[in-house]
Short mmCIF file of C-alpha atoms and ligand atoms in Angstrom, two decimals:
data_model
loop_
_atom_site.label_atom_id
_atom_site.label_comp_id
_atom_site.label_asym_id
_atom_site.label_seq_id
_atom_site.Cartn_x
_atom_site.Cartn_y
_atom_site.Cartn_z
CA MET A 479 -5.67 -134.41 23.13
CA LYS A 480 -3.63 -131.48 24.29
CA LYS A 481 -5.80 -131.10 27.33
CA ILE A 482 -5.52 -134.76 28.32
CA PHE A 483 -1.78 -134.58 27.93
CA SER A 484 -1.60 -131.47 30.06
CA LEU A 485 -3.73 -132.96 32.77
CA ALA A 486 -1.57 -136.08 32.84
CA LEU A 487 1.54 -133.95 32.97
CA ALA A 488 0.09 -131.80 35.70
CA GLY A 489 -0.69 -134.95 37.66
CA VAL A 490 2.87 -136.17 37.34
CA MET A 491 4.19 -132.80 38.37
CA ALA A 492 1.85 -132.65 41.30
CA LEU A 493 3.18 -136.01 42.47
CA SER A 494 6.76 -135.02 41.99
CA LEU A 495 6.13 -131.79 43.84
CA ALA A 496 4.12 -133.42 46.57
CA ALA A 497 5.82 -131.28 49.16
CA CYS A 498 4.11 -128.21 47.77
CA SER A 499 0.89 -127.33 49.44
CA ASP A 500 -2.37 -127.26 47.53
CA SER A 501 -2.99 -124.17 45.52
CA GLY A 502 -6.66 -123.82 45.17
CA ALA A 503 -9.42 -123.65 42.68
CA GLN A 504 -7.64 -122.67 39.52
CA GLY A 505 -6.33 -125.97 38.34
CA GLY A 506 -3.98 -126.91 41.14
CA SER A 507 -0.87 -125.39 39.63
CA SER A 508 2.30 -125.94 41.59
CA GLU A 509 5.43 -123.93 41.92
CA GLY A 510 7.72 -124.10 38.94
CA GLU A 511 5.27 -125.04 36.27
CA SER A 512 3.67 -121.69 35.52
CA SER A 513 6.39 -120.76 33.08
CA GLU A 514 5.45 -123.81 31.05
CA GLY A 515 1.82 -122.76 31.07
CA GLU A 516 0.36 -126.04 32.34
CA SER A 517 -1.70 -124.35 34.99
CA SER A 518 -3.54 -122.25 32.46
CA ALA A 519 -4.00 -125.04 29.95
CA THR A 520 -6.28 -126.82 32.42
CA VAL A 521 -8.61 -123.83 32.82
CA ALA A 522 -10.62 -122.46 29.91
CA ASN A 523 -9.76 -118.85 29.12
CA ASN A 524 -13.33 -117.77 29.77
CA GLU A 525 -13.19 -119.20 33.29
CA LYS A 526 -10.00 -117.44 34.31
CA PRO A 527 -9.99 -114.34 36.50
CA LEU A 528 -10.82 -111.18 34.58
CA ILE A 529 -10.22 -107.89 36.37
CA TRP A 530 -11.33 -104.72 34.62
CA TYR A 531 -9.48 -101.80 36.09
CA ASN A 532 -9.45 -97.99 35.91
CA ARG A 533 -12.08 -97.85 33.15
CA GLN A 534 -15.33 -99.39 34.29
CA PRO A 535 -17.30 -101.29 31.65
CA SER A 536 -20.18 -98.92 31.01
CA ASN A 537 -22.15 -97.12 28.36
CA SER A 538 -20.19 -94.03 27.44
CA SER A 539 -23.29 -91.94 26.77
CA THR A 540 -25.54 -92.92 29.67
CA GLY A 541 -22.93 -94.13 32.18
CA ALA A 542 -24.98 -97.29 32.80
CA LEU A 543 -22.74 -100.13 33.95
CA ASP A 544 -22.18 -102.97 31.50
CA MET A 545 -23.31 -105.79 33.77
CA ASP A 546 -22.69 -108.41 31.08
CA ALA A 547 -19.03 -107.49 31.18
CA LEU A 548 -18.92 -107.20 34.97
CA THR A 549 -20.44 -110.66 35.40
CA PHE A 550 -18.64 -112.30 32.47
CA ASN A 551 -17.75 -115.22 34.72
CA GLU A 552 -17.76 -115.77 38.47
CA ASN A 553 -14.16 -114.55 38.58
CA THR A 554 -14.86 -111.13 37.07
CA TYR A 555 -14.50 -107.88 39.03
CA TYR A 556 -13.85 -104.19 38.48
CA VAL A 557 -11.30 -102.24 40.49
CA GLY A 558 -11.37 -98.47 40.43
CA PHE A 559 -12.09 -95.74 42.91
CA ASP A 560 -15.18 -93.96 44.16
CA ALA A 561 -15.65 -91.45 41.34
CA ASN A 562 -18.46 -89.51 43.00
CA GLN A 563 -16.84 -89.22 46.41
CA GLY A 564 -13.61 -88.04 44.76
CA ALA A 565 -15.41 -85.62 42.49
CA GLU A 566 -17.26 -84.04 45.40
CA LEU A 567 -14.01 -83.77 47.28
CA GLN A 568 -12.34 -82.03 44.35
CA GLY A 569 -15.23 -79.55 44.08
CA GLU A 570 -15.18 -78.82 47.82
CA MET A 571 -11.42 -78.36 47.80
CA ILE A 572 -11.74 -75.73 45.06
CA ALA A 573 -14.66 -73.99 46.76
CA LYS A 574 -12.77 -73.84 50.04
CA TYR A 575 -9.74 -72.36 48.31
CA ILE A 576 -11.92 -69.64 46.80
CA GLU A 577 -13.53 -68.88 50.17
CA ASP A 578 -10.15 -68.73 51.89
CA HIS A 579 -8.79 -66.36 49.24
CA LYS A 580 -11.91 -64.30 48.51
CA ASP A 581 -10.13 -60.99 49.12
CA THR A 582 -7.41 -61.56 46.54
CA ILE A 583 -8.77 -64.03 44.02
CA ASP A 584 -10.75 -61.70 41.74
CA ARG A 585 -7.92 -60.45 39.56
CA ASN A 586 -9.70 -57.83 37.50
CA GLY A 587 -11.98 -56.75 40.33
CA ASP A 588 -15.23 -57.17 38.35
CA GLY A 589 -16.87 -59.17 41.14
CA ILE A 590 -16.81 -62.38 39.10
CA ILE A 591 -14.52 -65.32 39.74
CA GLY A 592 -13.89 -66.81 36.33
CA TYR A 593 -12.72 -70.37 35.95
CA VAL A 594 -11.84 -72.55 32.98
CA LEU A 595 -12.30 -76.32 32.98
CA CYS A 596 -10.25 -79.03 31.23
CA ILE A 597 -12.45 -82.07 30.54
CA GLY A 598 -10.76 -85.47 30.09
CA ASP A 599 -13.18 -87.63 28.13
CA ILE A 600 -16.88 -86.82 27.79
CA GLY A 601 -17.67 -90.57 27.66
CA HIS A 602 -15.68 -91.61 30.78
CA ASN A 603 -17.50 -91.97 34.13
CA ASP A 604 -14.65 -90.46 36.12
CA SER A 605 -14.39 -87.44 33.89
CA ILE A 606 -18.15 -86.84 33.95
CA ALA A 607 -18.22 -87.14 37.75
CA ARG A 608 -15.41 -84.58 38.15
CA THR A 609 -17.06 -82.05 35.86
CA ARG A 610 -20.27 -82.46 37.86
CA GLY A 611 -18.46 -82.28 41.21
CA ALA A 612 -16.75 -79.00 40.32
CA ARG A 613 -19.93 -77.42 38.94
CA LYS A 614 -21.94 -78.52 41.96
CA ALA A 615 -19.51 -77.12 44.53
CA LEU A 616 -19.03 -73.87 42.62
CA GLY A 617 -22.76 -73.33 42.15
CA THR A 618 -22.54 -73.40 38.37
CA ALA A 619 -24.38 -76.70 37.84
CA VAL A 620 -27.55 -77.00 35.78
CA GLU A 621 -29.60 -80.19 35.75
CA VAL A 622 -30.80 -82.07 32.70
CA ASP A 623 -33.03 -85.11 33.17
CA GLY A 624 -32.30 -85.22 36.90
CA ALA A 625 -28.50 -85.13 36.62
CA ILE A 626 -25.96 -82.33 36.45
CA ASP A 627 -25.13 -81.38 32.88
CA SER A 628 -21.51 -82.39 32.22
CA ALA A 629 -21.25 -81.15 28.64
CA PRO A 630 -18.33 -78.93 27.66
CA ILE A 631 -19.63 -75.40 27.20
CA GLU A 632 -16.78 -74.25 24.98
CA VAL A 633 -17.02 -70.48 25.49
CA ASN A 634 -19.25 -68.59 27.99
CA LYS A 635 -17.82 -65.12 28.23
CA ASP A 636 -21.06 -63.36 29.13
CA GLY A 637 -22.69 -66.10 31.24
CA SER A 638 -25.34 -67.00 28.68
CA SER A 639 -24.52 -70.73 28.31
CA THR A 640 -27.42 -73.07 29.00
CA HIS A 641 -25.16 -75.91 30.21
CA VAL A 642 -24.04 -73.93 33.25
CA GLN A 643 -25.26 -70.96 35.25
CA ASP A 644 -23.45 -68.29 37.23
CA GLY A 645 -22.95 -69.39 40.82
CA GLU A 646 -22.23 -67.57 44.02
CA LEU A 647 -19.51 -68.19 46.57
CA ALA A 648 -18.20 -66.04 49.39
CA GLY A 649 -20.27 -63.10 48.15
CA LEU A 650 -18.78 -63.26 44.66
CA LYS A 651 -20.24 -64.44 41.40
CA VAL A 652 -18.64 -67.57 39.94
CA ARG A 653 -18.62 -68.15 36.20
CA GLU A 654 -17.40 -71.07 34.10
CA LEU A 655 -15.81 -69.07 31.30
CA ALA A 656 -14.87 -72.04 29.14
CA SER A 657 -14.59 -75.81 29.17
CA HIS A 658 -13.37 -78.21 26.54
CA GLU A 659 -12.78 -81.94 26.07
CA MET A 660 -9.02 -82.32 25.73
CA LYS A 661 -8.86 -84.73 22.84
CA SER A 662 -5.97 -84.81 20.40
CA ALA A 663 -6.54 -84.54 16.65
CA ALA A 664 -5.86 -88.29 16.44
CA GLY A 665 -8.48 -89.00 19.11
CA ALA A 666 -6.52 -89.53 22.36
CA THR A 667 -8.54 -88.31 25.35
CA TRP A 668 -7.28 -86.72 28.62
CA ASP A 669 -4.64 -85.22 26.34
CA ALA A 670 -2.20 -83.03 28.22
CA ALA A 671 -0.70 -81.44 25.11
CA THR A 672 -4.15 -80.36 23.93
CA ALA A 673 -4.78 -78.79 27.34
CA GLY A 674 -1.54 -76.80 27.06
CA ASP A 675 -2.54 -75.50 23.62
CA THR A 676 -6.09 -74.76 24.70
CA VAL A 677 -5.05 -72.62 27.63
CA SER A 678 -3.09 -70.35 25.34
CA ALA A 679 -6.26 -69.80 23.31
CA TRP A 680 -8.27 -69.19 26.49
CA VAL A 681 -5.80 -66.64 27.79
CA GLY A 682 -6.08 -64.88 24.43
CA ASP A 683 -9.89 -64.85 24.72
CA PHE A 684 -10.33 -64.05 28.41
CA GLY A 685 -7.12 -62.46 29.66
CA ASP A 686 -7.41 -61.49 33.34
CA GLN A 687 -10.97 -62.75 33.59
CA ILE A 688 -9.47 -66.17 34.44
CA ASP A 689 -8.95 -66.55 38.19
CA VAL A 690 -8.94 -70.34 38.62
CA VAL A 691 -8.10 -73.38 36.47
CA VAL A 692 -9.95 -76.66 37.13
CA SER A 693 -8.85 -79.86 35.46
CA ASN A 694 -10.32 -83.36 35.43
CA ASN A 695 -6.80 -84.70 36.04
CA ASP A 696 -3.24 -83.72 36.91
CA GLY A 697 -1.81 -84.54 33.50
CA MET A 698 -3.88 -81.81 31.85
CA GLY A 699 -3.67 -79.53 34.90
CA MET A 700 0.12 -79.67 34.95
CA ALA A 701 0.29 -78.96 31.22
CA VAL A 702 -1.70 -75.77 31.86
CA PHE A 703 0.33 -74.94 34.94
CA ASN A 704 3.64 -75.30 33.15
CA LYS A 705 2.45 -73.41 30.09
CA TRP A 706 0.79 -70.51 31.86
CA SER A 707 -0.77 -70.58 35.30
CA LYS A 708 2.40 -71.07 37.33
CA GLU A 709 3.91 -67.89 36.04
CA ALA A 710 0.60 -66.06 36.05
CA GLY A 711 0.02 -67.13 39.68
CA ILE A 712 -3.36 -68.73 38.95
CA PRO A 713 -4.45 -71.55 41.30
CA THR A 714 -4.83 -74.72 39.27
CA PHE A 715 -6.54 -77.86 40.52
CA GLY A 716 -6.04 -81.39 39.28
CA TYR A 717 -6.83 -84.93 40.27
CA ASP A 718 -4.63 -88.04 40.77
CA ALA A 719 -1.88 -86.80 43.10
CA ASN A 720 0.86 -87.63 40.61
CA SER A 721 4.23 -86.81 42.17
CA ASP A 722 4.87 -83.83 39.88
CA ALA A 723 1.53 -82.23 40.71
CA VAL A 724 1.99 -82.75 44.44
CA ALA A 725 5.46 -81.19 44.26
CA ALA A 726 3.99 -78.25 42.31
CA ILE A 727 1.79 -77.32 45.28
CA ALA A 728 4.92 -75.71 46.71
CA ASP A 729 4.95 -73.49 43.59
CA GLY A 730 1.29 -72.51 43.68
CA PHE A 731 -0.56 -75.50 42.18
CA GLY A 732 -3.88 -75.31 44.04
CA GLY A 733 -4.37 -78.96 44.97
CA THR A 734 -5.18 -82.41 43.75
CA ILE A 735 -6.99 -85.56 44.84
CA SER A 736 -5.32 -88.83 45.68
CA GLN A 737 -7.42 -91.66 44.31
CA HIS A 738 -5.29 -94.08 46.35
CA ALA A 739 -3.50 -95.61 43.38
CA ASP A 740 -1.59 -97.82 45.82
CA VAL A 741 -4.80 -99.37 47.10
CA GLN A 742 -6.20 -99.70 43.55
CA ALA A 743 -3.10 -101.39 42.16
CA TYR A 744 -3.06 -103.73 45.13
CA LEU A 745 -6.75 -104.58 44.75
CA THR A 746 -6.40 -105.19 41.01
CA LEU A 747 -3.74 -107.80 41.67
CA ARG A 748 -5.03 -108.99 45.02
CA VAL A 749 -8.41 -110.04 43.69
CA MET A 750 -6.55 -111.92 40.95
CA ARG A 751 -4.30 -113.60 43.52
CA ASN A 752 -7.23 -114.65 45.68
CA ILE A 753 -9.06 -116.23 42.76
CA LEU A 754 -5.92 -118.06 41.66
CA ASP A 755 -5.37 -119.27 45.24
CA GLY A 756 -8.99 -120.36 45.50
CA VAL A 757 -9.48 -118.43 48.75
CA ASP A 758 -12.11 -116.02 49.96
CA ILE A 759 -12.13 -112.92 47.73
CA MET A 760 -11.71 -110.63 50.77
CA THR A 761 -8.43 -112.24 51.86
CA GLY A 762 -5.82 -109.54 52.45
CA ILE A 763 -8.57 -106.98 51.89
CA ALA A 764 -11.19 -107.11 54.64
CA THR A 765 -9.41 -109.87 56.55
CA PRO A 766 -5.64 -110.22 57.02
CA ASP A 767 -3.85 -112.71 54.81
CA ASP A 768 -1.16 -115.07 56.08
CA ALA A 769 1.48 -112.35 55.71
CA GLY A 770 -0.56 -109.76 57.60
CA ASN A 771 -1.72 -107.62 54.66
CA VAL A 772 -5.09 -105.98 55.22
CA LEU A 773 -7.00 -102.81 54.33
CA THR A 774 -9.56 -100.86 56.33
CA ASP A 775 -12.84 -99.29 55.33
CA THR A 776 -11.20 -95.89 55.01
CA ASP A 777 -9.16 -97.32 52.12
CA TYR A 778 -11.86 -98.84 49.92
CA LYS A 779 -15.42 -100.02 49.63
CA TYR A 780 -16.91 -102.99 47.83
CA SER A 781 -20.19 -103.03 45.95
CA GLU A 782 -21.49 -106.55 45.41
CA ALA A 783 -24.20 -105.24 43.04
CA ASP A 784 -21.56 -103.66 40.77
CA ARG A 785 -19.00 -106.46 41.32
CA SER A 786 -16.69 -103.53 41.96
CA PHE A 787 -14.02 -102.50 44.44
CA TYR A 788 -13.63 -98.75 44.82
CA ALA A 789 -10.66 -97.08 46.51
CA LEU A 790 -11.52 -93.96 48.50
CA ASN A 791 -10.05 -90.54 47.71
CA LEU A 792 -8.20 -87.96 49.79
CA ALA A 793 -7.72 -84.25 49.16
CA VAL A 794 -4.11 -83.10 48.81
CA THR A 795 -3.56 -79.39 49.44
CA ALA A 796 -0.96 -76.99 50.81
CA ASP A 797 -1.89 -78.29 54.28
CA ASN A 798 -0.86 -81.91 53.79
CA TYR A 799 1.01 -82.33 50.49
CA GLN A 800 4.26 -83.23 52.24
CA ASP A 801 2.76 -86.62 53.02
CA PHE A 802 2.03 -87.35 49.34
CA LEU A 803 5.26 -86.39 47.60
CA ASP A 804 6.07 -89.92 46.46
CA ALA A 805 3.04 -91.27 44.59
CA THR A 806 4.83 -94.55 43.90
CA ALA A 807 5.63 -95.45 47.51
CA ILE A 808 4.32 -98.82 48.68
CA TYR A 809 1.52 -98.62 51.28
CA ALA A 810 2.72 -100.12 54.56
CA PRO A 811 -0.45 -102.06 55.57
CA ILE A 812 -0.25 -104.08 52.32
CA SER A 813 3.50 -104.29 51.86
CA ASN A 814 4.17 -107.79 53.22
CA GLN A 815 5.68 -110.32 50.84
CA LEU A 816 3.64 -113.47 50.23
CA ASP A 817 5.39 -116.76 50.69
CA GLU A 818 6.32 -118.21 47.30
CA ALA A 819 5.69 -121.81 48.33
CA ALA A 820 2.15 -121.13 49.54
CA HIS A 821 1.39 -118.64 46.75
CA PRO A 822 3.37 -119.78 43.71
CA THR A 823 4.09 -117.37 40.90
CA LYS A 824 1.31 -116.98 38.33
CA LYS A 825 1.48 -115.14 35.08
CA ILE A 826 -1.05 -112.50 34.12
CA TRP A 827 -1.79 -110.48 31.00
CA ILE A 828 -2.23 -106.77 31.63
CA ASP A 829 -2.48 -103.61 29.55
CA THR A 830 -2.76 -99.88 29.89
CA TYR A 831 -5.16 -98.06 27.53
CA ASN A 832 -2.66 -95.35 26.68
CA ALA A 833 1.06 -95.72 27.23
CA SER A 834 1.40 -91.96 27.56
CA ASP A 835 -1.35 -91.30 30.11
CA ASN A 836 0.40 -89.42 32.94
CA PHE A 837 -1.51 -91.00 35.80
CA LEU A 838 -1.28 -94.56 34.59
CA SER A 839 2.34 -94.42 33.54
CA SER A 840 3.80 -92.31 36.34
CA THR A 841 1.70 -93.44 39.31
CA TYR A 842 -0.44 -96.52 38.70
CA ASN A 843 2.06 -98.60 36.77
CA PRO A 844 4.88 -98.29 39.35
CA GLN A 845 2.34 -99.26 42.02
CA LEU A 846 1.32 -102.34 40.01
CA ASN A 847 4.96 -103.34 39.87
CA ASN A 848 5.26 -102.96 43.65
CA TYR A 849 2.38 -105.29 44.38
CA ALA A 850 3.12 -107.74 41.57
CA LYS A 851 6.27 -108.47 43.51
CA THR A 852 4.69 -108.87 46.93
CA LEU A 853 1.85 -110.99 45.51
CA ASN A 854 4.06 -113.21 43.31
CA LEU A 855 2.41 -112.27 40.02
CA ALA A 856 4.51 -112.22 36.87
CA GLY A 857 3.76 -110.36 33.65
CA VAL A 858 3.19 -106.83 34.92
CA ASP A 859 6.60 -105.81 33.61
CA GLN A 860 5.39 -106.88 30.15
CA MET A 861 2.41 -104.54 30.27
CA VAL A 862 0.87 -103.92 26.84
CA GLY A 863 0.63 -100.17 26.13
CA GLY A 864 -2.25 -98.96 23.96
CA ASP A 865 -2.38 -95.77 21.89
CA GLY A 866 -5.41 -94.37 23.73
CA GLN A 867 -7.43 -94.18 20.49
CA SER A 868 -8.19 -97.48 18.83
CA GLU A 869 -9.16 -100.49 20.90
CA SER A 870 -7.28 -102.79 18.53
CA SER A 871 -3.97 -101.24 19.63
CA VAL A 872 -4.58 -103.23 22.83
CA SER A 873 -6.87 -106.11 21.87
CA ASN A 874 -4.69 -107.17 18.91
CA LYS A 875 -1.99 -107.96 21.42
CA LEU A 876 -4.13 -110.42 23.37
CA THR A 877 -3.15 -113.18 20.95
CA ASN A 878 -2.30 -116.06 23.27
CA PRO A 879 -4.61 -115.98 26.29
CA SER A 880 -3.93 -119.65 27.03
CA GLU A 881 -0.46 -118.70 28.21
CA TYR A 882 -1.84 -116.65 31.09
CA ASP A 883 -3.52 -117.42 34.40
CA GLY A 884 -5.60 -114.23 34.44
CA PHE A 885 -6.29 -110.92 32.72
CA ALA A 886 -6.26 -107.34 34.00
CA ILE A 887 -7.79 -105.08 31.37
CA ASN A 888 -7.78 -101.30 31.01
CA MET A 889 -10.05 -100.60 28.05
CA ILE A 890 -9.64 -97.69 25.72
CA LYS A 891 -13.37 -97.09 25.50
CA THR A 892 -15.61 -98.16 28.33
CA ASP A 893 -18.16 -99.59 25.85
CA ASN A 894 -15.70 -102.07 24.40
CA ALA A 895 -15.64 -104.92 26.93
CA ALA A 896 -17.01 -107.41 24.41
CA THR A 897 -13.91 -106.96 22.26
CA TYR A 898 -11.98 -108.73 25.02
CA THR A 899 -14.56 -111.19 26.27
CA SER A 900 -15.07 -112.49 22.74
CA ILE A 901 -11.36 -113.29 22.55
CA LEU A 902 -11.59 -115.17 25.86
CA ASN A 903 -14.65 -117.05 24.62
CA GLN A 904 -12.92 -118.34 21.48
C1 LIG B 1525 -7.44 -90.85 35.92
C2 LIG B 1525 -6.98 -90.09 34.77
C3 LIG B 1525 -6.68 -91.02 33.68
C4 LIG B 1525 -7.91 -91.82 33.36
C5 LIG B 1525 -7.63 -92.83 32.30
C6 LIG B 1525 -8.65 -91.64 35.54
O1 LIG B 1525 -9.03 -92.42 36.59
O2 LIG B 1525 -7.73 -90.01 36.98
O3 LIG B 1525 -5.89 -89.34 35.08
O4 LIG B 1525 -6.22 -90.35 32.58
O5 LIG B 1525 -8.33 -92.47 34.49
O6 LIG B 1525 -8.57 -93.83 32.23
CA1 LIG B 1526 -12.92 -61.35 37.89
#
């Protein structure tokens, strides 16, 4: 009954708004009605656009992609960044720093460059890739079953760990002295506070054996930097190019990687917009849209097999950090406002897995707000913030999917896609 009524109403509205141009595949919604929800009532929740972002549906032990989740319906995609390319870049950046500073970097003069490693989440693809990338570039990697071991070693003072080996760089030995998954007592991963506490313990254990700090992200890296390595003058490397980490390069932070959060935020919303407009998925991505927005192949790549868009990464070091100081700046090639009549406002549901994740809250979220505006998508300012630990802190808030035109989901655990798809299937 409700559906028939809605369709009839939509028909009436379409007539009364005949001046509005057609608006594509997703139920022919016209300007002005999205706040009433008619547009979504005509499309089943499990046929609406579903964009997974930042945490790719995958098995947290094996890393295998969850193709059921990625192909949930024909309007399902993942948007993230190229984890392996970025991880290799981070490793190379650190190795180059060591080579460039080989005469001064060995603090205690024992011929060994000691580094400690902050691991974000042992079950997260991006974290695993970064641990592997650093170990590979520093020569400390060991393979298990054909892939680099990414396990935390905890403590390896004498080089006897079986998860890593001593490497060699610029004529010096390189040793991973310690690595640890930075997980809070309550279970939040990538936990900056835990990293700050852990470094104090490491300094107690290793003293001036530590020459370099490597972190899977800036949030943890900056916690270490602020607690210890800034004052101690120890180069510390992160990932994400958050504004505070980029600014810290002036004070001795070693470097970071930009995962092009601007491009990712745009793609997350752009793919949604294209589906809702019923246009080619590459509109405003590979081909310019009607406002002139377009990306190039140095910004992103698309894998049809993975149903995934991946932004490309850039190294940010003392040489170029001036260009990256504002991580929330809008990216000029995709900054053109869409016309509201041709692309009427739609309302999306969106969450972040952990409201206190540094990267998502300080960099990604402001970027989402930038592009929500240019792409005429409402709802981003009502982002649901999870606690980073229990999936239900997010999924329990997806109570009224019928009120939304699409969903952008940042899972807490990459295995948990079905928690959301089952709600959409109801
Ligand atoms: C980011 C991390 C972030 C994590 C959360 C990664 O892509 O680099 O900083 O904490 O995603 O999912
Ligand atoms: Ca040393």
